Coordinates of C-alpha atoms and ligand atoms in Angstrom, one line a residue:
M1 CA -4.2 51.3 -3.8
S2 CA -3.5 52.9 -0.5
D3 CA -5.6 55.9 0.7
Q4 CA -5.2 58.7 3.2
V5 CA -7.8 57.7 5.7
V6 CA -9.1 60.3 8.3
V7 CA -11.0 58.8 11.2
V8 CA -13.1 61.2 13.4
G9 CA -13.4 59.9 16.9
G10 CA -10.9 57.9 19.0
G11 CA -13.0 55.6 21.1
I12 CA -12.9 51.8 20.7
V13 CA -14.8 52.1 17.4
G14 CA -12.6 54.8 15.8
L15 CA -9.4 53.2 17.0
S16 CA -10.4 49.8 15.7
C17 CA -11.1 51.3 12.3
A18 CA -7.8 53.1 12.4
L19 CA -5.8 50.0 13.3
H20 CA -7.4 47.8 10.6
A21 CA -7.1 50.5 8.0
R22 CA -3.4 51.0 8.9
R23 CA -2.8 47.2 8.8
A24 CA -4.3 47.3 5.3
G25 CA -1.5 49.7 4.2
H26 CA -3.3 53.1 4.3
D27 CA -1.9 56.3 5.7
V28 CA -4.2 56.9 8.8
T29 CA -5.0 60.0 11.0
V30 CA -7.3 60.0 13.9
V31 CA -8.9 63.3 14.9
D32 CA -10.2 63.2 18.5
V33 CA -10.9 65.9 21.0
G34 CA -8.5 64.0 23.3
D35 CA -10.4 63.9 26.6
V36 CA -10.3 60.2 27.5
R37 CA -13.1 60.4 30.1
Q38 CA -15.5 61.7 27.5
R39 CA -15.2 58.3 25.6
A40 CA -18.0 55.9 26.5
S41 CA -15.3 53.4 25.9
F42 CA -13.5 54.6 29.0
G43 CA -16.0 53.8 31.8
N44 CA -18.2 51.0 30.6
A45 CA -18.7 47.6 32.4
G46 CA -16.3 45.8 30.3
V47 CA -18.6 43.0 29.3
I48 CA -18.0 41.5 25.8
A49 CA -21.6 40.6 25.7
T50 CA -21.8 38.1 22.8
C51 CA -25.2 36.8 24.0
E52 CA -27.1 40.1 23.6
Y53 CA -28.7 39.3 20.2
L54 CA -32.0 40.9 21.2
P55 CA -32.5 44.6 20.4
I56 CA -33.5 46.9 23.3
A57 CA -37.0 47.6 21.8
T58 CA -39.1 44.5 22.3
P59 CA -42.9 44.1 22.9
A60 CA -42.1 43.1 26.5
L61 CA -40.0 46.2 27.2
L62 CA -42.8 48.4 25.7
K63 CA -45.2 47.1 28.2
A64 CA -42.9 47.8 31.1
I65 CA -41.9 51.4 30.0
P66 CA -44.8 53.4 31.5
Q67 CA -44.2 52.0 34.9
M68 CA -40.4 52.3 34.6
L69 CA -40.7 56.0 33.6
F70 CA -42.7 57.0 36.7
A71 CA -41.2 54.8 39.5
S72 CA -38.8 56.8 41.6
D73 CA -36.2 54.0 41.9
S74 CA -36.4 53.1 38.2
P75 CA -33.2 52.6 36.3
L76 CA -34.8 54.4 33.3
K77 CA -35.0 58.1 33.5
L78 CA -36.3 60.8 31.1
R79 CA -35.8 64.5 31.7
W80 CA -39.1 65.7 30.5
S81 CA -37.7 68.9 29.1
Y82 CA -35.7 66.7 26.7
L83 CA -38.8 64.9 25.4
P84 CA -39.4 67.1 22.3
A85 CA -35.9 66.6 21.1
L86 CA -36.1 62.9 21.7
A87 CA -39.5 62.4 20.1
P88 CA -38.4 61.4 16.6
W89 CA -36.0 58.9 17.9
L90 CA -38.7 57.6 20.4
I91 CA -41.3 57.1 17.7
R92 CA -38.8 54.9 15.7
F93 CA -37.8 53.1 18.9
L94 CA -41.5 52.2 19.5
A95 CA -41.9 51.1 15.8
A96 CA -38.7 49.0 16.1
S97 CA -40.4 46.7 18.7
A98 CA -42.7 45.0 16.2
P99 CA -42.0 41.3 16.3
G100 CA -40.8 40.9 12.6
K101 CA -38.4 43.8 13.2
V102 CA -37.1 42.4 16.4
D103 CA -36.3 39.1 14.5
R104 CA -34.5 40.9 11.7
A105 CA -32.5 43.0 14.2
A106 CA -31.6 39.9 16.2
E107 CA -30.3 38.1 13.1
A108 CA -28.3 41.2 12.2
L109 CA -26.8 41.6 15.6
K110 CA -25.9 37.9 15.7
S111 CA -23.9 38.3 12.4
L112 CA -21.7 40.8 14.3
L113 CA -21.7 39.4 17.7
S114 CA -20.5 35.9 16.5
L115 CA -17.3 37.6 15.5
S116 CA -16.6 39.7 18.5
V117 CA -14.6 37.4 20.7
S118 CA -12.2 36.4 17.9
E119 CA -11.8 40.1 17.0
H120 CA -11.0 41.0 20.6
R121 CA -8.4 38.3 20.9
R122 CA -6.7 39.6 17.8
L123 CA -6.9 43.2 19.1
A124 CA -5.6 42.2 22.5
R125 CA -2.6 40.4 20.8
D126 CA -1.9 43.5 18.7
A127 CA -2.3 45.9 21.6
D128 CA -0.4 43.7 24.1
A129 CA -3.6 43.7 26.3
G130 CA -4.2 40.0 26.6
N131 CA -3.9 40.3 30.4
L132 CA -6.9 42.6 30.4
L133 CA -9.2 39.8 29.1
R134 CA -10.8 37.2 31.3
D135 CA -12.8 34.1 30.1
V136 CA -15.3 34.2 32.9
G137 CA -18.7 34.5 31.2
W138 CA -21.5 36.8 32.2
I139 CA -24.1 36.1 35.0
K140 CA -27.7 37.3 35.2
A141 CA -29.1 36.7 38.6
Y142 CA -32.7 37.0 39.9
E143 CA -34.0 37.4 43.4
S144 CA -37.4 36.1 42.5
E145 CA -38.2 32.8 40.8
K146 CA -41.0 34.6 39.0
A147 CA -38.7 37.2 37.4
Y148 CA -36.5 34.3 36.2
S149 CA -39.4 32.3 34.7
D150 CA -40.9 35.4 33.1
L151 CA -37.8 35.5 30.9
E152 CA -38.0 31.8 29.8
A153 CA -39.2 32.6 26.3
E154 CA -36.4 35.1 25.8
R155 CA -33.8 32.5 26.9
R156 CA -35.4 29.9 24.6
Y157 CA -35.3 32.5 21.7
L158 CA -31.5 33.0 22.3
A159 CA -30.7 29.3 22.9
E160 CA -32.4 28.4 19.6
R161 CA -30.0 30.9 17.9
G162 CA -27.0 29.3 19.4
V163 CA -26.3 31.3 22.6
A164 CA -24.4 29.2 25.1
M165 CA -26.1 29.3 28.6
S166 CA -26.5 27.3 31.6
A167 CA -29.0 27.7 34.6
L168 CA -27.5 28.5 38.0
S169 CA -29.0 27.4 41.3
A170 CA -28.8 29.6 44.4
D171 CA -25.8 27.6 45.7
E172 CA -24.0 27.9 42.4
L173 CA -24.6 31.6 42.4
N174 CA -23.3 31.8 46.0
D175 CA -20.0 30.2 44.8
L176 CA -19.7 32.6 41.9
L177 CA -20.5 35.7 44.0
P178 CA -18.4 35.1 47.2
G179 CA -18.7 38.6 48.4
L180 CA -22.5 39.0 48.2
R181 CA -25.2 37.8 50.6
N182 CA -27.1 34.9 49.1
I183 CA -30.2 36.8 47.9
F184 CA -30.4 35.3 44.4
R185 CA -32.6 32.4 43.8
K186 CA -31.9 31.7 40.1
G187 CA -29.5 32.7 37.5
T188 CA -28.0 32.1 34.1
L189 CA -24.4 31.9 33.1
Y190 CA -23.6 33.0 29.5
S191 CA -20.3 31.2 29.2
D192 CA -19.1 32.5 25.9
C193 CA -19.0 36.2 27.0
I194 CA -15.6 37.5 28.2
Q195 CA -14.6 40.4 30.4
V196 CA -12.3 43.4 30.0
T197 CA -10.9 44.1 33.4
D198 CA -10.0 47.8 32.7
P199 CA -11.8 49.2 29.6
G200 CA -10.0 52.5 29.9
A201 CA -6.5 50.9 29.8
Y202 CA -7.7 48.5 27.0
V203 CA -8.6 51.5 24.8
A204 CA -5.4 53.3 25.8
R205 CA -3.4 50.3 24.7
T206 CA -5.3 50.1 21.4
Q207 CA -4.4 53.8 20.9
D208 CA -0.7 52.9 21.6
A209 CA -0.9 50.0 19.1
C210 CA -2.3 52.5 16.6
A211 CA 0.6 54.9 17.3
N212 CA 3.2 52.2 17.1
A213 CA 1.8 51.1 13.7
G214 CA 2.2 54.6 12.4
V215 CA -1.3 56.1 12.9
R216 CA -1.1 59.9 13.4
F217 CA -3.3 61.7 16.1
V218 CA -4.7 65.2 15.9
S219 CA -6.1 66.2 19.4
E220 CA -8.7 68.7 18.3
K221 CA -12.4 68.8 17.7
A222 CA -13.5 68.2 14.1
K223 CA -15.9 71.0 13.2
G224 CA -16.8 69.9 9.8
F225 CA -15.6 68.8 6.3
E226 CA -13.9 70.5 3.4
L227 CA -15.4 69.9 0.0
T228 CA -13.8 70.3 -3.3
D229 CA -16.1 70.1 -6.4
G230 CA -18.7 68.5 -4.1
K231 CA -16.2 65.8 -2.9
V232 CA -15.0 65.6 0.7
T233 CA -11.3 66.3 0.8
G234 CA -10.6 67.1 4.4
V235 CA -11.7 67.5 8.0
R236 CA -11.7 71.0 9.4
T237 CA -10.7 71.7 13.0
A238 CA -10.3 75.2 14.7
D239 CA -6.7 75.4 13.5
R240 CA -6.2 73.1 10.5
H241 CA -7.4 71.1 7.6
V242 CA -6.6 67.4 7.8
A243 CA -6.5 66.2 4.2
G244 CA -7.6 62.8 3.1
T245 CA -9.1 60.6 0.4
K246 CA -11.4 58.5 2.7
F247 CA -13.2 59.5 5.9
V248 CA -14.7 57.7 8.7
I249 CA -17.2 59.2 11.2
A250 CA -16.7 57.3 14.4
A251 CA -17.5 60.0 17.0
G252 CA -19.8 57.9 19.2
A253 CA -22.8 59.8 20.5
W254 CA -21.6 63.0 18.8
S255 CA -21.7 61.5 15.3
K256 CA -25.1 62.8 14.3
V257 CA -24.0 66.4 13.7
L258 CA -21.1 65.3 11.6
A259 CA -23.2 62.8 9.6
M260 CA -25.8 65.6 9.0
Q261 CA -23.1 67.8 7.5
L262 CA -22.6 65.0 4.8
G263 CA -26.4 65.0 4.2
E264 CA -27.1 61.8 6.2
R265 CA -30.2 61.9 8.2
V266 CA -29.6 59.4 11.0
Y267 CA -31.6 58.8 14.2
L268 CA -29.0 58.8 16.9
D269 CA -29.4 59.8 20.5
T270 CA -27.6 59.1 23.7
E271 CA -28.6 56.7 26.4
R272 CA -26.6 58.2 29.2
G273 CA -25.2 55.8 31.8
Y274 CA -23.3 56.2 35.1
H275 CA -20.7 54.3 36.9
A276 CA -19.4 54.2 40.5
M277 CA -16.1 52.7 41.5
L278 CA -15.6 51.2 45.0
K279 CA -12.5 49.8 46.5
T280 CA -12.5 46.0 47.3
G281 CA -9.0 45.5 48.6
N282 CA -7.6 42.2 47.6
R283 CA -11.0 40.5 48.0
T284 CA -12.8 39.1 44.9
L285 CA -16.5 39.8 45.3
L286 CA -17.5 38.3 42.0
R287 CA -16.0 35.7 39.8
A288 CA -17.7 37.1 36.7
P289 CA -19.6 40.3 35.8
L290 CA -23.1 40.2 37.2
L291 CA -26.5 41.7 36.1
W292 CA -28.7 42.0 39.2
H293 CA -31.9 41.8 37.3
E294 CA -34.3 43.5 39.7
K295 CA -32.1 46.5 40.1
S296 CA -31.0 46.6 36.4
V297 CA -27.5 47.2 37.7
V298 CA -24.2 45.6 36.5
L299 CA -21.4 44.8 38.8
S300 CA -18.0 44.2 37.3
Q301 CA -14.8 43.4 39.3
Q302 CA -12.2 45.6 37.7
L303 CA -8.5 45.9 38.4
Q304 CA -9.1 49.1 40.4
G305 CA -12.1 47.8 42.4
L306 CA -15.7 47.1 41.9
R307 CA -17.4 49.0 39.1
I308 CA -21.2 49.5 39.3
T309 CA -22.9 50.7 36.1
S310 CA -26.4 51.8 36.2
S311 CA -29.2 53.7 34.5
V312 CA -30.4 54.7 31.2
E313 CA -31.1 58.3 31.1
F314 CA -32.4 60.4 28.2
A315 CA -31.3 64.0 28.6
G316 CA -29.0 64.6 25.6
L317 CA -25.3 65.4 25.5
D318 CA -25.2 68.7 27.5
A319 CA -27.3 68.3 30.6
P320 CA -25.3 68.0 33.8
P321 CA -25.1 64.6 35.6
R322 CA -27.5 63.6 38.3
Y323 CA -26.0 60.9 40.5
E324 CA -28.9 60.4 42.9
T325 CA -30.1 57.1 41.3
L326 CA -26.6 55.8 41.1
D327 CA -26.0 56.6 44.8
R328 CA -29.2 54.8 45.8
T329 CA -28.2 51.7 43.7
V330 CA -24.7 51.7 45.4
A331 CA -26.4 51.9 48.8
A332 CA -28.6 48.8 47.9
I333 CA -25.5 46.9 46.8
Q334 CA -23.8 47.7 50.0
Q335 CA -26.6 46.1 51.9
I336 CA -25.8 42.8 50.2
A337 CA -22.0 43.2 50.2
P338 CA -20.8 43.4 53.8
E339 CA -17.2 44.2 52.8
L340 CA -18.1 47.0 50.5
Q341 CA -18.7 49.7 53.0
G342 CA -16.2 52.3 52.0
P343 CA -17.0 55.5 50.3
I344 CA -17.5 55.8 46.5
E345 CA -14.1 56.4 45.0
S346 CA -15.3 58.0 41.8
R347 CA -18.4 58.6 39.7
W348 CA -18.7 58.9 36.0
L349 CA -21.3 59.8 33.3
G350 CA -20.9 58.3 29.8
F351 CA -22.8 58.6 26.6
R352 CA -24.0 55.4 24.9
P353 CA -24.5 56.2 21.2
S354 CA -27.9 54.6 20.5
T355 CA -30.1 54.1 17.4
P356 CA -33.8 53.3 17.8
D357 CA -33.4 49.9 16.2
S358 CA -30.3 48.9 18.4
L359 CA -28.3 48.3 15.2
P360 CA -25.1 50.2 14.7
V361 CA -24.6 52.4 11.7
I362 CA -21.8 50.8 9.6
G363 CA -21.3 51.5 6.0
R364 CA -20.7 54.0 3.2
A365 CA -22.4 57.4 3.2
G366 CA -25.1 57.7 0.6
K367 CA -24.2 61.1 -0.8
H368 CA -20.5 61.0 -0.3
P369 CA -19.1 57.6 -1.4
N370 CA -15.6 58.3 0.0
C371 CA -17.1 58.7 3.5
F372 CA -18.0 55.9 6.0
M373 CA -20.1 55.8 9.1
A374 CA -19.2 53.7 12.2
F375 CA -21.3 54.7 15.2
G376 CA -24.5 53.9 17.1
H377 CA -23.3 50.8 18.9
G378 CA -25.4 51.6 22.0
H379 CA -25.0 49.1 24.8
L380 CA -22.6 46.9 22.8
G381 CA -19.9 49.4 21.6
L382 CA -17.0 47.7 23.5
T383 CA -18.2 44.3 22.4
L384 CA -18.6 45.3 18.7
G385 CA -15.9 48.0 18.2
P386 CA -13.2 45.7 16.8
V387 CA -15.7 43.9 14.5
T388 CA -16.8 47.3 13.1
G389 CA -13.2 48.3 12.6
H390 CA -12.5 45.2 10.5
L391 CA -15.7 45.7 8.4
I392 CA -15.0 49.4 7.8
A393 CA -11.5 48.6 6.6
Q394 CA -12.9 46.1 4.1
A395 CA -15.5 48.6 3.0
I396 CA -12.7 51.2 2.5
A397 CA -10.7 48.8 0.4
G398 CA -13.8 48.0 -1.7
Q399 CA -13.6 44.4 -0.7
P400 CA -16.6 42.1 0.1
T401 CA -17.3 42.5 3.8
T402 CA -17.3 39.5 6.1
V403 CA -20.8 40.4 7.2
D404 CA -23.6 41.8 5.0
L405 CA -23.7 45.5 5.9
Q406 CA -27.2 46.1 4.4
P407 CA -29.0 46.0 7.8
F408 CA -26.6 48.6 9.2
S409 CA -26.7 50.9 6.3
P410 CA -26.8 54.7 7.1
S411 CA -29.6 55.1 4.5
R412 CA -32.0 52.8 6.3
F413 CA -33.4 55.7 8.2
A414 CA -34.3 57.6 5.1
H415 CA -37.4 55.5 4.7
S416 CA -38.4 55.2 8.3
Ligands
FAD501 C1 -22.5 52.9 31.9 C2 -22.1 52.3 30.5 C3 -21.8 50.8 30.6 C4 -21.5 50.2 29.4 N1 -21.1 48.9 29.4 C5 -20.8 48.3 28.3 C6 -20.4 46.9 28.3 O1 -20.3 46.3 29.3 N2 -20.1 46.3 27.1 C7 -20.2 47.0 25.9 O2 -19.9 46.4 24.9 N3 -20.6 48.2 25.9 C8 -20.8 48.9 27.0 N4 -21.2 50.2 27.0 C9 -21.4 50.9 25.7 C10 -20.0 51.3 25.1 O3 -19.2 51.9 26.1 C11 -20.2 52.2 23.9 O4 -21.1 51.7 23.0 C12 -18.9 52.5 23.2 O5 -17.9 52.8 24.1 C13 -19.0 53.5 22.1 O6 -17.7 53.6 21.5 P1 -17.4 54.7 20.4 O7 -16.0 54.6 20.0 O8 -18.5 54.6 19.4 O9 -17.7 56.1 21.1 P2 -16.8 56.8 22.3 O10 -16.1 55.9 23.1 O11 -17.7 57.8 23.0 O12 -15.7 57.6 21.5 C14 -16.1 58.7 20.6 C15 -14.9 59.6 20.6 O13 -15.2 60.7 19.6 C16 -14.7 61.9 20.1 N5 -15.5 63.0 19.4 C17 -16.8 63.3 19.5 N6 -17.0 64.3 18.6 C18 -15.8 64.7 18.1 C19 -15.5 65.7 17.2 N7 -16.4 66.5 16.6 N8 -14.2 65.8 16.8 C20 -13.2 64.9 17.3 N9 -13.6 63.9 18.2 C21 -14.9 63.8 18.6 C22 -15.1 61.8 21.6 O14 -14.4 62.7 22.4 C23 -14.7 60.4 21.9 O15 -13.3 60.3 22.3 C24 -21.5 50.9 28.2 C25 -21.7 52.3 28.2 C26 -22.0 53.0 29.3 C27 -22.3 54.4 29.3

């Protein structure tokens, strides 16, 4: 039976839900505020990071956090005035780092990540965006041998779970990073990862594919839901009521308020992140996206130039951007990239929608069975958006889902 599906949020996750639901024969409307730069999907590093099975909260990270919070050049920033608001999330983040929980989260992430490349290939075909995908892998590089060997146990953990990786020598890194001075001693190539060379264009083409398939768009902010006899029957904006029979909340970092209106208590906050774009002319500085481990910065050669993404900042959705750390990071990169001396072309602040256990929220709402949640993909939203879209469309149709959705259930927070 076909439904009237209303999706709130038009980032990679919401659009993927809309496209899959439309393919399944439903009448679909996307309600999105319509500011493309507000989407985290717009300015990310473009890494389809299929190797990132490990959740963010691990025992090793917990040990490093105190020092990271106080170092002036740290990539982790907390605006202390935001601490009271963050505390409930933070407590659950600390609890999520217990070893048994890390293993369970890793298994759950693996179940999604193993589908992500095939879902992207399908999306790229449908959205005529195949030319924006590159099979180049993802490099993690280390200036010090010690930093590399300190992560041996982590690499073994991933290798035992099937992540493809190969060690890189200093010479091999030099070949893969032709525009950078040879400061890296060791590295790892995660060869199954792929790259999106312009995430903004990729999402725009996904939106075009939705529109071509007959998805309607309402460019307004969703303020809440209409209920009739206790059942959700519409989404309310300033000017209208968008009627539907099934609803999906996919509003990225802004989803918590909407979920709360449906009685769902979810722990969602934002790990704010920044990017800077610099022109590279016709020169290829990197043959694959690179994580410079010591600086916790990602460099990604995009169609428009080099994208440098940096920082995790806890300061909520409303605090103005602070670009100082980003600018310092760019200066450090310019020291190892002789040809990258031009000014920063543009800076951007984006909002990763993050849960304390690093697992997205995917599934049916507990109190309103005609509503579904699809948010909280944190550092992996571009990677996982198309997978989530497919799973949500299966859940809407009442079909068995390809992946067990229990670990991602919205109700998991009720007992935490
Ligand atoms: C610096 C940085 C680098 C990153 N790098 C990577 C990477 O390399 N690989 C990767 O996989 N992920 C990466 N990510 C994470 C990824 O970008 C996000 O997880 C992902 O984009 C989230 O997608 P989304 O669709 O859930 O949310 P969004 O893209 O934020 O979309 C949510 C949409 O909902 C709209 N909205 C919100 N509230 C309402 C409302 N009330 N009514 C109507 N519309 C509403 C918003 O305007 C927005 O358009 C990165 C993120 C950052 C910040």
